Coordinates of C-alpha atoms in Angstrom, one line a residue:
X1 CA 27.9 -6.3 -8.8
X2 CA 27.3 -5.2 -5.2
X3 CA 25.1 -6.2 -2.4
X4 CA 24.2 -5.7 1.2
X5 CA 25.5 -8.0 3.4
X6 CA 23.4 -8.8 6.6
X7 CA 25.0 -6.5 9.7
X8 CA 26.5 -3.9 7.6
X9 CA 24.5 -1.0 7.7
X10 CA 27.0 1.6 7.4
X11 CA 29.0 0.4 4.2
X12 CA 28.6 -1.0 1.1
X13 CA 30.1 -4.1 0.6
X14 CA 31.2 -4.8 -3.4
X15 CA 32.9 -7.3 -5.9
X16 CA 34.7 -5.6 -8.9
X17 CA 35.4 -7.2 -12.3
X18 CA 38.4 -8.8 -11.0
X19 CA 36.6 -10.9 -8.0
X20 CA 38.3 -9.1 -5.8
X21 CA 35.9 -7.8 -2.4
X22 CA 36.1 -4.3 -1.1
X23 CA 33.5 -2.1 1.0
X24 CA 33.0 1.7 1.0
X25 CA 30.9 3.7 3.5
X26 CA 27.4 4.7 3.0
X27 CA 26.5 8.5 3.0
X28 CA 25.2 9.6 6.0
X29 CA 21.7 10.1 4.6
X30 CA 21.7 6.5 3.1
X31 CA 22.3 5.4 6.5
X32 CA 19.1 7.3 7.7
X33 CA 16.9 5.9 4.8
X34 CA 17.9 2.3 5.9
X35 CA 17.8 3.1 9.5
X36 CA 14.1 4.3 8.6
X37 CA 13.1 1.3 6.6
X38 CA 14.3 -1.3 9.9
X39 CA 13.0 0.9 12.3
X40 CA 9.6 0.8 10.3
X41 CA 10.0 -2.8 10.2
X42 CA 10.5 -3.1 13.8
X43 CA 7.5 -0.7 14.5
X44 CA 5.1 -2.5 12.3
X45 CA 5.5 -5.9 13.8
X46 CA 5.5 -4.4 17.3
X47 CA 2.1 -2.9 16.2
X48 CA 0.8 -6.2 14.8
X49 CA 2.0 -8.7 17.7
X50 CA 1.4 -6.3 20.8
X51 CA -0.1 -3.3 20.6
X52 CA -3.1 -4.1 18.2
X53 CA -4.2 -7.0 20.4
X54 CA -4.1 -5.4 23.4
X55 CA -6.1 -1.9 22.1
X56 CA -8.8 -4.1 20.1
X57 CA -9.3 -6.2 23.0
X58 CA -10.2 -2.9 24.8
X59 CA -11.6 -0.9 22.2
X60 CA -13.8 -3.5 21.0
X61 CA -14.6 -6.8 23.5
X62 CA -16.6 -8.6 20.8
X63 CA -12.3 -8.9 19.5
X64 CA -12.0 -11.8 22.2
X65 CA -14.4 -14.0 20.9
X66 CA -13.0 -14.2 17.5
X67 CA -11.2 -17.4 16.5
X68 CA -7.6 -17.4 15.8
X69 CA -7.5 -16.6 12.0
X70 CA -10.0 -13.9 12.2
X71 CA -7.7 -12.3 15.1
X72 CA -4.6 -12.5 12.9
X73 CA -6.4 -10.6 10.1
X74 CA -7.7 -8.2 12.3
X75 CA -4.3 -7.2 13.8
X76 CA -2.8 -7.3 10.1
X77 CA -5.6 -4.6 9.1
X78 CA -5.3 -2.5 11.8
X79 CA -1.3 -2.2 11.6
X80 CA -2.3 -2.3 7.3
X81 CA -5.2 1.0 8.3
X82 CA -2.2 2.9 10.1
X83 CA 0.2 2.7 7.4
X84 CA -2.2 3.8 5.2
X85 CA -2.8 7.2 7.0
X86 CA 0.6 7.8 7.8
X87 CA 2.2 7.2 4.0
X88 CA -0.9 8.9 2.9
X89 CA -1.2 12.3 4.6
X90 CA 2.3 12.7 4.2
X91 CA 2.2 11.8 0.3
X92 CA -0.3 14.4 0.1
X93 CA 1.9 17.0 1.8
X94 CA 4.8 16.0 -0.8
X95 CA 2.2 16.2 -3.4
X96 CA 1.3 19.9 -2.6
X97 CA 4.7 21.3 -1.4
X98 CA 7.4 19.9 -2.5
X99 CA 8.3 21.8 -5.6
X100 CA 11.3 20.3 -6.4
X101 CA 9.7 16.8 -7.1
X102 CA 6.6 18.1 -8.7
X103 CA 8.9 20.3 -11.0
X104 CA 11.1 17.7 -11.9
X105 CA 9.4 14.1 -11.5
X106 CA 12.0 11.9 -13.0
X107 CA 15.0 13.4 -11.1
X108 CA 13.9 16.0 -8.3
X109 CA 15.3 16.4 -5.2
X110 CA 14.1 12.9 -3.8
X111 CA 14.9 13.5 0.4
X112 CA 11.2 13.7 1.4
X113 CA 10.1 10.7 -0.9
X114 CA 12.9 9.1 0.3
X115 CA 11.5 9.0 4.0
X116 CA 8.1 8.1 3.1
X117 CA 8.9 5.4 0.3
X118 CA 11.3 3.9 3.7
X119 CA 8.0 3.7 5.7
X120 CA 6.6 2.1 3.2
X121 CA 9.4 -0.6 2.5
X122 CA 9.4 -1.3 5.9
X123 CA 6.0 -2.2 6.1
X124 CA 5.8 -4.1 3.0
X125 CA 8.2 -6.5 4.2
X126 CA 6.7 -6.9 7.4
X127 CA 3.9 -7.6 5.8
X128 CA 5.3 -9.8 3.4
X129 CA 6.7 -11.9 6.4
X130 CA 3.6 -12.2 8.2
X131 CA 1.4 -13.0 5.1
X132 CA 4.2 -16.0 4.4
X133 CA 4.3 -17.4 8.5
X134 CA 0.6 -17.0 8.7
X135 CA -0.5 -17.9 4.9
X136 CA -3.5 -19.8 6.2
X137 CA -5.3 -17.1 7.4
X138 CA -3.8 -14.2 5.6
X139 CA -2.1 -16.0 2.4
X140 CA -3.2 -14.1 -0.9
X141 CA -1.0 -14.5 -4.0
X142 CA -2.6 -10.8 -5.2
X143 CA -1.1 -9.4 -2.0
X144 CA 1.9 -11.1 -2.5
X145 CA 2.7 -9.9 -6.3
X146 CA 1.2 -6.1 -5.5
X147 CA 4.1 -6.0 -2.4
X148 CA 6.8 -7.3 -4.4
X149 CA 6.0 -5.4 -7.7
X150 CA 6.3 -2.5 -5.4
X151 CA 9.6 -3.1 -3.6
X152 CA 10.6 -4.0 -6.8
X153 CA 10.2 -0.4 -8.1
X154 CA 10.9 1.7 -4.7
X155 CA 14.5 0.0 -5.0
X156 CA 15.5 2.1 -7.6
X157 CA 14.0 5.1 -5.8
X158 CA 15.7 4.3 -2.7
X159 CA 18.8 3.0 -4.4
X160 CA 19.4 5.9 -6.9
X161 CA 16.8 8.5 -6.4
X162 CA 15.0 8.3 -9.4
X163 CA 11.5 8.9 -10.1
X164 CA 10.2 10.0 -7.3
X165 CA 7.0 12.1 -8.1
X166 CA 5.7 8.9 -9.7
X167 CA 6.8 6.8 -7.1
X168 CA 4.7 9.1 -4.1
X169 CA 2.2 9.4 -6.8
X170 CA 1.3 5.7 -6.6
X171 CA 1.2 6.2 -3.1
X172 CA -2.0 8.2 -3.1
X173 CA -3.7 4.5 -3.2
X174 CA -3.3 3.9 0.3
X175 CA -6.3 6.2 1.1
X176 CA -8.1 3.5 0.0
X177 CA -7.0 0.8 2.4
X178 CA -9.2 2.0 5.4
X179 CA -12.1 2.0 4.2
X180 CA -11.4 -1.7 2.8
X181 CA -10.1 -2.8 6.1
X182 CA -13.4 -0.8 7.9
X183 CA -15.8 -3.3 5.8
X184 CA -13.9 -6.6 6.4
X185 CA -14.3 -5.4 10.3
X186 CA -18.0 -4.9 10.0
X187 CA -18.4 -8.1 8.6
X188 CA -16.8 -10.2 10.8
X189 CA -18.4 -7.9 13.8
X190 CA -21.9 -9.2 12.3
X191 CA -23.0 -5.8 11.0
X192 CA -25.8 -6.7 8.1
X193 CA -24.7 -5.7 4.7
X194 CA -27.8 -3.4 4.8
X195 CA -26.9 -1.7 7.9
X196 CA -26.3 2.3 7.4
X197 CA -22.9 2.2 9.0
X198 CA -22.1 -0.8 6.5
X199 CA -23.7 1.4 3.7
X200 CA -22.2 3.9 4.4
X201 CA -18.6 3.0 4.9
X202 CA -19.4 1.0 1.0
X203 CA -20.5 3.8 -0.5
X204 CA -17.1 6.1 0.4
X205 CA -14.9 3.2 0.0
X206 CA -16.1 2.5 -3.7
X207 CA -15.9 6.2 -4.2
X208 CA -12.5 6.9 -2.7
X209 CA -11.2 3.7 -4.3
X210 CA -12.1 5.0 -7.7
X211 CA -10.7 8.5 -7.0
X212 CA -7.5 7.4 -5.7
X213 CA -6.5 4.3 -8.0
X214 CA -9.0 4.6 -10.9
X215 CA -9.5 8.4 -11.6
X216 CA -6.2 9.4 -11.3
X217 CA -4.7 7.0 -14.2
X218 CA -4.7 9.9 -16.9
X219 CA -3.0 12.3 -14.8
X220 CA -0.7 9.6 -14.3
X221 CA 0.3 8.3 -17.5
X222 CA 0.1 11.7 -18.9
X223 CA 2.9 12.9 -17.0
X224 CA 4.9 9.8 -17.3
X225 CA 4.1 10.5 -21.2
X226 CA 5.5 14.2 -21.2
X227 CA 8.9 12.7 -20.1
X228 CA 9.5 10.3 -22.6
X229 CA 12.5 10.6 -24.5
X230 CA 13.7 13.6 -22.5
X231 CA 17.4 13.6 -21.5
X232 CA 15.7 13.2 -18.5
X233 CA 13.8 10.0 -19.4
X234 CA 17.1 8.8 -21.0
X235 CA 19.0 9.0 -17.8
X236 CA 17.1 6.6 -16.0
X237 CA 18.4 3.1 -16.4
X238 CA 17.2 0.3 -18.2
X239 CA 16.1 -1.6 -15.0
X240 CA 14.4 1.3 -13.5
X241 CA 12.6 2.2 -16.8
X242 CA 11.0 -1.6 -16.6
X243 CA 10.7 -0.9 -12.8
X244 CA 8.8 1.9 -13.6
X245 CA 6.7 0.8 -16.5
X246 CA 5.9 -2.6 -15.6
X247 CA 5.1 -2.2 -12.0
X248 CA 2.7 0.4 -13.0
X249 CA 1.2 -1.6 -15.4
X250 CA 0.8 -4.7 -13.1
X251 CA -0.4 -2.7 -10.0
X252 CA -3.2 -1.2 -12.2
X253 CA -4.0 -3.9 -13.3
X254 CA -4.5 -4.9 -9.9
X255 CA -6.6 -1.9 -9.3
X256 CA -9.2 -2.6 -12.2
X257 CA -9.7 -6.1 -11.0
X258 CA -10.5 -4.8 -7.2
X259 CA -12.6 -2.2 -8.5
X260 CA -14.6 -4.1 -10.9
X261 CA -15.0 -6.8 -8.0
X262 CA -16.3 -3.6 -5.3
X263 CA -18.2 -1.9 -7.7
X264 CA -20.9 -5.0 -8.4
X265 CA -20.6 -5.6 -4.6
X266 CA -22.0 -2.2 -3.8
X267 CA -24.6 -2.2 -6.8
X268 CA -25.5 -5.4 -5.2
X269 CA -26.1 -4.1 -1.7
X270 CA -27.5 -0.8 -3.5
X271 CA -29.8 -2.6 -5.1
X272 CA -31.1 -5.1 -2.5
X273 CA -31.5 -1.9 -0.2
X274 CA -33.9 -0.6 -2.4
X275 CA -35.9 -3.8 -2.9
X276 CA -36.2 -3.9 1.0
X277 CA -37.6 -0.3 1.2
X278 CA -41.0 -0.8 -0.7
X279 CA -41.4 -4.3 1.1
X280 CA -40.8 -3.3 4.4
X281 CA -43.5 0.0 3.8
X282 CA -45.8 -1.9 2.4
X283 CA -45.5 -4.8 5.6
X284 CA -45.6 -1.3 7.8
X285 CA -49.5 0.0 6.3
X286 CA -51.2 -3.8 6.5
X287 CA -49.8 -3.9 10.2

């Protein structure tokens, strides 16, 4: 049984079956991947406590009116919108050239996924942290359960370099998380529902929600299908299999629900759009 213990990033401490304690050094790129994951830590809460406060109170001076819980979501959002492009371009560049994972998606050379699962992990935690000390304005058990599901499964892909095509795979969901994080911000801006930039910004997020973390289900499970009971399959370990399988499961789960739930929102706004059309014509020819 092994663990981590806090200020010992460079070795590995261990207990065997005798009880007896003994450490051995961490390859040099495991230092890197854990150096990544703390430096993205770092970064992310430097993003969230300085820099997003003092470029939204620039960018945008209706920020400064906002109360206290509204400027703690904001920040949160913005660092949450950077992630997302970041994890998400370079997912896609995985996704098209990196042979060795797409050719080999249980085992594949893992180095790149590695680095971007890292970001990731970092960020998560930060997260986590944040949604914890400020649970009264950002406290969502969904939030809580999709980060932990996930750290949950990018241990084993971080710890023993398994799966990593599905494990960037589930990263294409983050291209998602803009245009979610776009519509909170028009709301609490006080742009109308039926405003075109509102609209618009539904429209694309219900459609890239859809293509991103609905569509793309069948491609999914079909490939994690055509590796059952390979050797391959059978190499992963029982904990990473149920890693695997039931984070999967309870993210899409997720997914479904949040779709469902922006789906009628957008039919509703849609729909009240084109209710306001004929009124608003026919108010336009008796003035």
């Amino acid at each position: 049984m092994g663990f981590t213990a806090p200020g010992l990033l460079l070795s590995y401490v261990y207990v065997n079956a005798k009880g007896q304690w003994g450490r051995v050094a961490m390859d040099p790129f495991s230092q890197l991947i854990l150096l990544i994951a703390v430096v993205s830590f770092c970064t992310f809460q430097w993003l969230f406590h300085s820099v997003s406060p003092w470029a939204s109170s620039r960018i945008s001076p209706a920020f400064l009116k906002l109360t206290h819980k509204q400027k703690i979501e904001w920040n949160s959002r913005t660092v949450s919108t950077l992630h997302a492009l970041l994890v998400g371009l370079f997912c896609l560049c995985i996704l098209f050239f990196d042979e060795a994972v797409n050719q080999d998606p249980v085992w594949g050379d893992p180095t790149l996924v590695k680095i971007n699962v890292s970001i990731t992990t970092g960020y998560l935690i930060s997260d986590l942290l944040l949604i914890f000390y400020y649970w009264r304005a950002i406290g969502d058990k969904f939030f809580v359960i999709h980060h932990l599901a996930a750290l949950y499964a990018y241990y084993y892909v971080l710890g023993q370099g398994m799966l990593p095509y599905f494990a960037n795979f589930r990263l294409l969901a983050e291209f998602s998380t803009p245009c979610v994080n776009q519509r909170w911000f028009f709301e609490v801006l006080g742009y109308s529902k039926a405003s075109k930039p509102n609209m618009a910004n539904g429209v694309l997020m219900a459609m890239v929600f859809f293509l991103v973390r609905i569509a793309v289900m069948p491609v999914y499970y079909s490939r994690m299908c055509s590796v059952y009971g390979t050797e391959a399959f059978y190499k992963v370990t029982f904990g990473g299999r149920c890693a695997w399988i039931f984070s999967s499961i309870c993210l899409d789960i997720m997914n479904i629900m949040w779709m469902h739930k922006i789906a009628r929102g957008c039919y509703k706004v849609l729909r009240s759009r084109r209710r306001s059309k004929p009124e608003s014509q026919e108010n336009g020819k008796t003035d």
